[in-house]
Coordinates of C-alpha atoms in Angstrom, one line a residue:
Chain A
X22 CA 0.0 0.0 0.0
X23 CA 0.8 3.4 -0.2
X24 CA 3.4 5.2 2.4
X25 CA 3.6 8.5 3.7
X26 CA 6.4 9.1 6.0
X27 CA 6.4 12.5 8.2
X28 CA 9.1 13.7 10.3
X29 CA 10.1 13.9 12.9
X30 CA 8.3 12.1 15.1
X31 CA 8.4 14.4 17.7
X32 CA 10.3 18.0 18.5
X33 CA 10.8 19.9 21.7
X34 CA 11.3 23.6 21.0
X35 CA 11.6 26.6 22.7
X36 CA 9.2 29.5 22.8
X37 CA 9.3 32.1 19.9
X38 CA 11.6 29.9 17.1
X39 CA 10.1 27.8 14.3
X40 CA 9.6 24.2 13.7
X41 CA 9.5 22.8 10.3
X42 CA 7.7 19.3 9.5
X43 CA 8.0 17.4 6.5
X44 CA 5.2 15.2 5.0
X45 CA 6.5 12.8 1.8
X46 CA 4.7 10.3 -0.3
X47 CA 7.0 7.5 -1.1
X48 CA 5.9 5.3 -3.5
X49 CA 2.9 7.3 -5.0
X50 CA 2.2 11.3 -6.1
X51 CA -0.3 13.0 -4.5
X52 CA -1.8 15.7 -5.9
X53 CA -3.6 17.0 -2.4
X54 CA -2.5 16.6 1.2
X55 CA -4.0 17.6 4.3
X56 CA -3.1 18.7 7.6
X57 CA -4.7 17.9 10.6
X58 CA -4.0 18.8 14.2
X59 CA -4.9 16.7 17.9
X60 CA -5.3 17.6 21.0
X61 CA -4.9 14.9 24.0
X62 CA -8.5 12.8 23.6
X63 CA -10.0 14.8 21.0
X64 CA -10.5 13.9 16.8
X65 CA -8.4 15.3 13.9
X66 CA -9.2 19.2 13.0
X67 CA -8.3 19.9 9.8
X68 CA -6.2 23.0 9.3
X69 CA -5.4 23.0 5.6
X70 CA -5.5 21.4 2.2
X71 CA -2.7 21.8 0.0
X72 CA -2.0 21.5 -3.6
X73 CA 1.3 20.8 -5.5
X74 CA 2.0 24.1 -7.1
X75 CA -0.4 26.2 -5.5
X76 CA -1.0 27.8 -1.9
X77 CA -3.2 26.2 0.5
X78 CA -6.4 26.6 1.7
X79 CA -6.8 27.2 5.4
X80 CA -9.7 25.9 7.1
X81 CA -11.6 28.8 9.2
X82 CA -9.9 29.8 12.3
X83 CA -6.3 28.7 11.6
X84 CA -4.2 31.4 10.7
X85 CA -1.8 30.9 7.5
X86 CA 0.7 33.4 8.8
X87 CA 1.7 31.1 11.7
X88 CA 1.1 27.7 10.4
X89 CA 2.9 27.7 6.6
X90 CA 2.6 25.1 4.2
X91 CA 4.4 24.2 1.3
X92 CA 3.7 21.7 -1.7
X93 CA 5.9 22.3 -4.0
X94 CA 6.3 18.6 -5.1
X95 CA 4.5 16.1 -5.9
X96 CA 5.7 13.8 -3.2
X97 CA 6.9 16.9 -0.4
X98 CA 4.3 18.9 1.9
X99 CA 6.1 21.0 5.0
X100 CA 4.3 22.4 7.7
X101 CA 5.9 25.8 9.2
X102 CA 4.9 26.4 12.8
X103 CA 6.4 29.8 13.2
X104 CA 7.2 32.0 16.4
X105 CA 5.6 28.7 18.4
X106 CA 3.9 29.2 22.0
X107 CA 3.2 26.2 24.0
X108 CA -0.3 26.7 22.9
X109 CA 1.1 25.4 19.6
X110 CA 1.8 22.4 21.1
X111 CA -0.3 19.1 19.6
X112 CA 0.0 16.4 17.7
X113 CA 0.1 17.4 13.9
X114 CA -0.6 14.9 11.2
X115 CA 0.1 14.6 7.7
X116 CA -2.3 12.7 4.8
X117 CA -1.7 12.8 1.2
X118 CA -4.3 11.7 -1.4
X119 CA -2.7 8.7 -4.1
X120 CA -3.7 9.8 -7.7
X121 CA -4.8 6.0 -8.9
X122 CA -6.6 5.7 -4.8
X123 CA -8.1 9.0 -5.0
X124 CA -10.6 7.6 -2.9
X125 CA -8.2 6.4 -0.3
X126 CA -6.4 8.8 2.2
X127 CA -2.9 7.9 3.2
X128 CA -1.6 9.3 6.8
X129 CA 1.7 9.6 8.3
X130 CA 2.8 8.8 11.4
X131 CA 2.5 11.9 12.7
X132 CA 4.6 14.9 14.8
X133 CA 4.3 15.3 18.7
X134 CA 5.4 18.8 18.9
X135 CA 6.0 20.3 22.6
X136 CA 6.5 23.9 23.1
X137 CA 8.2 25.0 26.1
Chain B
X25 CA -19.1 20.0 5.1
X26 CA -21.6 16.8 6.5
X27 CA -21.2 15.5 9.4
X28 CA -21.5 12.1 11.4
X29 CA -22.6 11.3 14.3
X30 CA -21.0 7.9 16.0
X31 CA -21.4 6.8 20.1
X32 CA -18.5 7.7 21.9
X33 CA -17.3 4.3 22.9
X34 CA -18.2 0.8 22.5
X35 CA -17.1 -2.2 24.3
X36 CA -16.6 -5.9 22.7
X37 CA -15.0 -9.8 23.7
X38 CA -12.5 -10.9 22.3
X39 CA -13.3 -13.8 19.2
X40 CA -16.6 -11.9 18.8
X41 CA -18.2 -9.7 16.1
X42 CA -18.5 -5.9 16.9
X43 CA -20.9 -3.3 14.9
X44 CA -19.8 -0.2 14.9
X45 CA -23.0 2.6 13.8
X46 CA -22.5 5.6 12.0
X47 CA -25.7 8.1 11.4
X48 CA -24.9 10.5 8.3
X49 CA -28.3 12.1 7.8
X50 CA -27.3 15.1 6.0
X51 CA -25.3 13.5 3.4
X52 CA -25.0 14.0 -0.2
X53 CA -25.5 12.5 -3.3
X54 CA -21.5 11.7 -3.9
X55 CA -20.3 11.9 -1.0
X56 CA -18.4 8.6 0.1
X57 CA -18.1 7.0 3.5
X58 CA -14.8 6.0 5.0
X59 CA -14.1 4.6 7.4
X60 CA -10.8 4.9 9.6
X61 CA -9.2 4.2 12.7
X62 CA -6.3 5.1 15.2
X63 CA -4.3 3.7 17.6
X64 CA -2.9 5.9 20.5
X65 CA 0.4 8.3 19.0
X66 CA -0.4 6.7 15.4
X67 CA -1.8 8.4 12.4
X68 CA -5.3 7.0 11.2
X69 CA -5.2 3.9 9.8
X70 CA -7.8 3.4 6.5
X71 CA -10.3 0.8 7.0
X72 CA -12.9 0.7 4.1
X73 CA -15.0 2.7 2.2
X74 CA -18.4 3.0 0.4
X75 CA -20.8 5.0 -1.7
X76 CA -23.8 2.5 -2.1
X77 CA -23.2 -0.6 -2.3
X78 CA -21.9 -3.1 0.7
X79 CA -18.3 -3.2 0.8
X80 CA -16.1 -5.8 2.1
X81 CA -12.6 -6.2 2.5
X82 CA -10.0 -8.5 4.9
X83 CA -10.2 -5.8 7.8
X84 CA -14.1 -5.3 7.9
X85 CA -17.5 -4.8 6.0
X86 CA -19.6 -2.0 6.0
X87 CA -23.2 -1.8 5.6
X88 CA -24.7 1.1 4.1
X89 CA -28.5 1.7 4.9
X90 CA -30.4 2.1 1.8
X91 CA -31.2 5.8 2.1
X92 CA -27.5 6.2 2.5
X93 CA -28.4 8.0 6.1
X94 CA -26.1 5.4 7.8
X95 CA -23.9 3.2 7.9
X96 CA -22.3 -0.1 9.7
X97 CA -18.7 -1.1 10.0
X98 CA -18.3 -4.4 10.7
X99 CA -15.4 -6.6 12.2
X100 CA -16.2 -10.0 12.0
X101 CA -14.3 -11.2 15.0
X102 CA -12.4 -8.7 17.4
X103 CA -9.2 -9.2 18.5
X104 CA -7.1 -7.2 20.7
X105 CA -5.2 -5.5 18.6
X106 CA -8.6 -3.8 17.1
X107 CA -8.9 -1.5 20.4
X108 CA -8.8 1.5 18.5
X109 CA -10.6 5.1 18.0
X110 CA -13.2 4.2 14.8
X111 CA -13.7 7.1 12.7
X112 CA -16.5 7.3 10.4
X113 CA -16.0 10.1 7.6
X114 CA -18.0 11.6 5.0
X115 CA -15.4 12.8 1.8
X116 CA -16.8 16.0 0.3
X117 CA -17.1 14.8 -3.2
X118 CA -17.0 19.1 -4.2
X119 CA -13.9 19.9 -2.4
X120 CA -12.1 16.1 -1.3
X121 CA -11.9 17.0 2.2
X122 CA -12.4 14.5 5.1
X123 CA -13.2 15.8 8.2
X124 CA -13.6 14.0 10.9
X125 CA -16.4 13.7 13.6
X126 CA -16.0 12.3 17.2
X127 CA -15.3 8.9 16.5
X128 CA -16.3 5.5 18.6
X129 CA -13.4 4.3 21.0
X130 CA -14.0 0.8 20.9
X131 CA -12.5 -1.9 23.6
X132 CA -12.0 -5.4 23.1
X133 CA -12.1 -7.5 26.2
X134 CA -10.1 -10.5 26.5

């Protein structure tokens, strides 16, 4: 089946600096990926759909300045968390749609990032 | 987007089959169901999916209701290692995204 690997699997990082998290499709393109954030006990939000080649959409309430993504592959999503407060902190995964599956949604692994 | 609506948790023995409900009243003509689920620090894992017809594959079936306002996921036999947060997701055929609702946290009982 279908892989997506994301890293890292988890970053500690200081208040104020940036975290950068990669999201690639290994054996497949995919034209759309998704990013979703978790809080302890609680479902996926989704925070933003992105297209290879074109900026993302942002679902309401997430703010695109702080949370940057970047598809400029076919196989390469990164989420920026910039200037991060420990309110940032949560569990952000990663899903790419396969072009010959494009009913099937592929996840990664996922990022536990902590914000001190 | 539609939404779903799925009991919080759901407990099960081991060996035996577990149904899992899913009400989707509001859906749409082309939207698909999916069904996921998640094991603790893991990213969702898929499941199986359907627009009309019953599905079945080696993890589960799923049972859609005629009118399409719900749906079933079935394991035939529940073994530990299928404690897990069930999702149950509508894909908005207009825009592809799945969003997901509360989900069922089901626990298998030895």
């Amino acid at each position: 089946g279908a892989v997506v690997s994301q890293h890292p699997s988890w970053v500690i990082c200081k208040s104020g600096t940036s975290v950068k998290i990669e999201c690639r499709s290994l054996d497949f393109q995919a034209t759309t990926m998704f990013w979703y954030r978790q809080f302890p006990k609680q479902s996926l939000m989704l925070m933003a759909t992105s297209n290879e080649g074109s900026k993302a959409t942002y679902e309401q309430g997430v703010e695109k300045d702080k949370f940057l993504i970047n598809h400029a592959s076919l196989t390469l999503s990164t989420l920026t968390v910039t200037s991060a407060h420990p309110e940032d902190s949560s569990f952000y995964i990663c899903s790419a749609i396969d072009r010959n599956w494009n009913e099937k949604l592929f996840f990664g692994s996922g990022t536990q990032l902590s914000v001190l | 987007d539609a939404k779903t609506t799925q009991p919080n948790s759901m407990e099960s023995n081991e060996e035996e089959p577990v149904h899992l409900p899913c009400n989707h009243s509001t859906i749409s003509g082309t939207d698909y169901i999916h069904w996921y689920r998640q094991l603790p620090s893991q990213g969702p894992e898929y499941v199986i999916h359907g627009l009309t017809s019953n599905v079945n594959n080696r993890m589960a079936s799923l049972a859609i209701a005629e009118d399409r306002k719900s749906s079933t996921l079935i394991l035939h036999r529940a073994t530990l290692r299928d404690a897990a947060v069930y999702y149950c997701i509508l894909r908005d055929s207009g825009t592809y995204k799945y969003i997901f609702g509360t989900g069922t946290r089901l626990k298998v009982l030895a």
